Short mmCIF file of C-alpha atoms in Angstrom, two decimals:
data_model
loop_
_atom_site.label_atom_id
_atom_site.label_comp_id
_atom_site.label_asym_id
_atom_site.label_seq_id
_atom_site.Cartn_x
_atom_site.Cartn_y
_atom_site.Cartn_z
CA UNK T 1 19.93 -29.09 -63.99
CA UNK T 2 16.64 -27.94 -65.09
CA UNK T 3 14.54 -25.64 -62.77
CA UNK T 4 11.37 -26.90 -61.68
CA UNK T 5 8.41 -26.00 -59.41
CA UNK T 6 9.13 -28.64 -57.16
CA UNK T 7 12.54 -27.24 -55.84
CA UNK T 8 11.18 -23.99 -53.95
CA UNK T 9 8.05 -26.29 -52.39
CA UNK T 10 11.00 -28.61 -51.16
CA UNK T 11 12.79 -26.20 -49.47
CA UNK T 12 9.66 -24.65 -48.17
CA UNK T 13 9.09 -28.27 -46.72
CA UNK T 14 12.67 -28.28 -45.46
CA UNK T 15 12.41 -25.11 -43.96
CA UNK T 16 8.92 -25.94 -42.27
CA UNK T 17 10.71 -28.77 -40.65
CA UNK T 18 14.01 -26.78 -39.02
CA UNK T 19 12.10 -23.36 -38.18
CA UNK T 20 8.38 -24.48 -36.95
CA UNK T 21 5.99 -21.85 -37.17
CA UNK T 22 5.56 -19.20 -35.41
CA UNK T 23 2.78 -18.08 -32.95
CA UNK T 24 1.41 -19.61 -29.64
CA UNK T 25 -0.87 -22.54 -30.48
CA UNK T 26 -4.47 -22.55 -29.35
CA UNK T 27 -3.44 -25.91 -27.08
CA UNK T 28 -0.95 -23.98 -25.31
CA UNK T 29 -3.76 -20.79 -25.19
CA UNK T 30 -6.62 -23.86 -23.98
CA UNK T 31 -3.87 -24.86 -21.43
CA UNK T 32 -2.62 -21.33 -19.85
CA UNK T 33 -6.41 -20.50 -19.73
CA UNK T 34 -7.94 -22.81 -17.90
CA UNK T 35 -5.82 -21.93 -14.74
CA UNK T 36 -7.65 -18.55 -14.66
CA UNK T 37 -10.60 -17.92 -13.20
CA UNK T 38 -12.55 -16.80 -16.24
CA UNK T 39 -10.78 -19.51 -19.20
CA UNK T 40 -13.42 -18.49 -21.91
CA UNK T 41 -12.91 -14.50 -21.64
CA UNK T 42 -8.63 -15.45 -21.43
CA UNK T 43 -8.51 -17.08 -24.72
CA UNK T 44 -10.19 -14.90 -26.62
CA UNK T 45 -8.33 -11.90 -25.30
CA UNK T 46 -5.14 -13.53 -26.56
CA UNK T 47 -6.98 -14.32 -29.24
CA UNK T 48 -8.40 -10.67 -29.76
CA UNK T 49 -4.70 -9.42 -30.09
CA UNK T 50 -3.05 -10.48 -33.56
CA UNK T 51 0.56 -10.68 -32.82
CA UNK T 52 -0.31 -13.98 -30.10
CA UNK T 53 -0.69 -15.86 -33.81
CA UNK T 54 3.12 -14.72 -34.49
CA UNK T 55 5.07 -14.63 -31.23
CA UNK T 56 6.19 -16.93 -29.42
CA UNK T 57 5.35 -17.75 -25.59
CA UNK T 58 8.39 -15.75 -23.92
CA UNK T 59 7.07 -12.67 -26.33
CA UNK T 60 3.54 -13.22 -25.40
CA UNK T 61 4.15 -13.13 -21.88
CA UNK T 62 6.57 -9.85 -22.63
CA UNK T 63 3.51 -8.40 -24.54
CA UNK T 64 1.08 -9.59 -21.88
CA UNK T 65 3.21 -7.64 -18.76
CA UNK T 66 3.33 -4.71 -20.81
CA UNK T 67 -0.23 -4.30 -21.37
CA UNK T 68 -0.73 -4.77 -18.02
CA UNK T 69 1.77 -2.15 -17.03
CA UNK T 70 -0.20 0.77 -19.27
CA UNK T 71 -3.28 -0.05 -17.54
CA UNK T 72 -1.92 0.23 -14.05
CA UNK T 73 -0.06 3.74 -15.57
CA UNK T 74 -3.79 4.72 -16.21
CA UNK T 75 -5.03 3.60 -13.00
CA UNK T 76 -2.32 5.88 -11.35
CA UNK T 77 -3.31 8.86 -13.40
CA UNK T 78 -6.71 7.96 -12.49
CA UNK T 79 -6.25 7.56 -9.15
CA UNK T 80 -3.92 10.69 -9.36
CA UNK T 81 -6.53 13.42 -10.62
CA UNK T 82 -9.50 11.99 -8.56
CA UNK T 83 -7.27 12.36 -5.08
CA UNK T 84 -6.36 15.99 -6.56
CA UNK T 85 -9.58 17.19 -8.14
CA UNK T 86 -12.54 15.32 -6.14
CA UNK T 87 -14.72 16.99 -3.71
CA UNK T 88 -16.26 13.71 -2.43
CA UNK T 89 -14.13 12.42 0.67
CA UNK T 90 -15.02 9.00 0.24
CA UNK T 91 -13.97 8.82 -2.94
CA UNK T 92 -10.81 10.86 -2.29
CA UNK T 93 -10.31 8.58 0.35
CA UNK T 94 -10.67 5.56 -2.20
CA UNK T 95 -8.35 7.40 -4.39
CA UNK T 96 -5.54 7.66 -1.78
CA UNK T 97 -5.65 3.85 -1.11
CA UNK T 98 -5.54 3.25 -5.11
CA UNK T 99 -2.05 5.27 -5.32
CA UNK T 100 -0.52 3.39 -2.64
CA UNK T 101 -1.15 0.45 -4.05
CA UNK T 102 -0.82 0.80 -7.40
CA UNK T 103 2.66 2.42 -7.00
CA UNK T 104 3.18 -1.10 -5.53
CA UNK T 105 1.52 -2.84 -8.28
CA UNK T 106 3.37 -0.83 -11.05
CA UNK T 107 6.85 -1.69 -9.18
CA UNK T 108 6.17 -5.49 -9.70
CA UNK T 109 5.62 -5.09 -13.21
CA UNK T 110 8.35 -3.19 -14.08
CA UNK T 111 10.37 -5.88 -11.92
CA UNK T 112 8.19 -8.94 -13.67
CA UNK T 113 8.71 -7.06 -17.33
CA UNK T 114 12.48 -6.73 -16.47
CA UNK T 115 12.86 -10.60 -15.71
CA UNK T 116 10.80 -12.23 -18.26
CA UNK T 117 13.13 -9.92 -20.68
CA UNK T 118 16.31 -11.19 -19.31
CA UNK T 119 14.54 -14.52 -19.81
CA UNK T 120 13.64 -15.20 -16.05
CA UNK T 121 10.56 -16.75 -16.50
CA UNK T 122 10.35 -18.85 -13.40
CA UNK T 123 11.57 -15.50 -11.25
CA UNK T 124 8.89 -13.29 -13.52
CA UNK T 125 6.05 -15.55 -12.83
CA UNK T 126 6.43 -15.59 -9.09
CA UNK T 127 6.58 -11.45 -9.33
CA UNK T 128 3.49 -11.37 -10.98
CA UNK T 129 1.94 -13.43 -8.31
CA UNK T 130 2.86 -10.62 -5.80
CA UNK T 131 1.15 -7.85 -8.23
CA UNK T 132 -1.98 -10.13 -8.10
CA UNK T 133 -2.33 -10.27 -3.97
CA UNK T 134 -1.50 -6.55 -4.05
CA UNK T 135 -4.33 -6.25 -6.66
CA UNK T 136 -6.83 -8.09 -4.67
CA UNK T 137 -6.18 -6.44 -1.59
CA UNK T 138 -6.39 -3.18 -3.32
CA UNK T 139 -9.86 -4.83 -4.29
CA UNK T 140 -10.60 -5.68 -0.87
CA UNK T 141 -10.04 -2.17 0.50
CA UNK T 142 -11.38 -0.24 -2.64
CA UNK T 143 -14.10 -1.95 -4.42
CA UNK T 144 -17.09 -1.29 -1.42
CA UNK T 145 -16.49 2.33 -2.64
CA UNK T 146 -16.74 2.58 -5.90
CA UNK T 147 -18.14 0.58 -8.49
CA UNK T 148 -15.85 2.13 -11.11
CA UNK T 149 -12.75 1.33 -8.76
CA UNK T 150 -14.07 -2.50 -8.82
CA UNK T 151 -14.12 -2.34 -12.32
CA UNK T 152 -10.83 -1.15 -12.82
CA UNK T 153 -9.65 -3.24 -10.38
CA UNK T 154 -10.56 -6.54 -11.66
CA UNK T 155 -9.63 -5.28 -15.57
CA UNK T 156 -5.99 -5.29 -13.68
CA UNK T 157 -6.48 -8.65 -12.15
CA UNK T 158 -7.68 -10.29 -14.85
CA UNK T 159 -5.11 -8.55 -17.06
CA UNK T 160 -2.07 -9.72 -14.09
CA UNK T 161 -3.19 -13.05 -13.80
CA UNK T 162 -3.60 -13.89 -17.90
CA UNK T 163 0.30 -12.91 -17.67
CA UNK T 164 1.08 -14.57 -14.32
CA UNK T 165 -0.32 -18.14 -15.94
CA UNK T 166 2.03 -17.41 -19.21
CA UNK T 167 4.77 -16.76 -17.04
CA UNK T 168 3.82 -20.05 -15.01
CA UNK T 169 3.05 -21.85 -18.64
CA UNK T 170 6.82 -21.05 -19.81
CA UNK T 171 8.38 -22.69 -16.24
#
């Protein structure tokens, strides 16, 4: 049998059909988005990060935790050198009430990142839910202090509830 061009763009087509493509489609993006409170600035932070066009959802929302777990490290260490090196009280004060939440916050990811590993989705989602109200009463007690504090604060929301709706979007 002679060789032709035609075999290796059937397989291909073969292929195609038992291993779809990879990546999150921008449907599924569209859908987890629009449960957030800021739908236009979610999709193109998925967007903004290459390997969402290459992993799939349970990945993505792996991915999405762990970002969200390095911020809240640098929140701590933040949080952590301001209580230690400040000489303004109020902001000290501020500081304090950072670290004890954000201990908080970090626990729930590392619980949420754990879960969605071990393929927990529903179980991962419902964590991340708890890291969100801990990050808007953090907000709540921290952001009438310090405009930098409310900035980090809703980076971490934002951030928490992008990976809350994927975890959601999975169940």
């Amino acid at each position: 049998m002679a060789y032709s061009l035609t075999t290796p763009l059937i397989l291909l087509a073969i292929f195609s059909l038992i291993y779809p493509a990879l990546g999150v489609s921008q449907k599924a993006l569209t859908n987890i988005c629009s449960k957030t409170k800021t739908p236009d600035a979610c999709v193109k932070y998925l967007n903004s990060d290459p390997t969402t066009a290459t992993v799939e959802l349970p990945q993505l929302l792996s991915l999405s935790i762990s970002s969200t777990q390095r911020s809240s490290q640098a929140f701590l260490k933040m949080f952590t050198d301001i209580k230690d090196n400040s000489t303004r009280l109020e902001l000290k004060k501020a500081a304090i009430i950072g670290l004890k939440y954000y201990e908080a916050i970090g626990e729930k990811l590392n619980q949420a990142y754990k879960m969605s590993e071990s393929k927990q989705y529903k179980p991962s989602a419902l964590v991340m839910a708890k890291a969100l109200d801990l990050i808007s009463k953090c907000g709540v007690e921290i952001n009438a202090k310090s405009e930098m504090f409310k900035t980090f604060n809703n980076v971490m929301y934002f951030k928490s509830e992008v990976a809350h709706q994927i975890g959601v979007y999975i169940c």
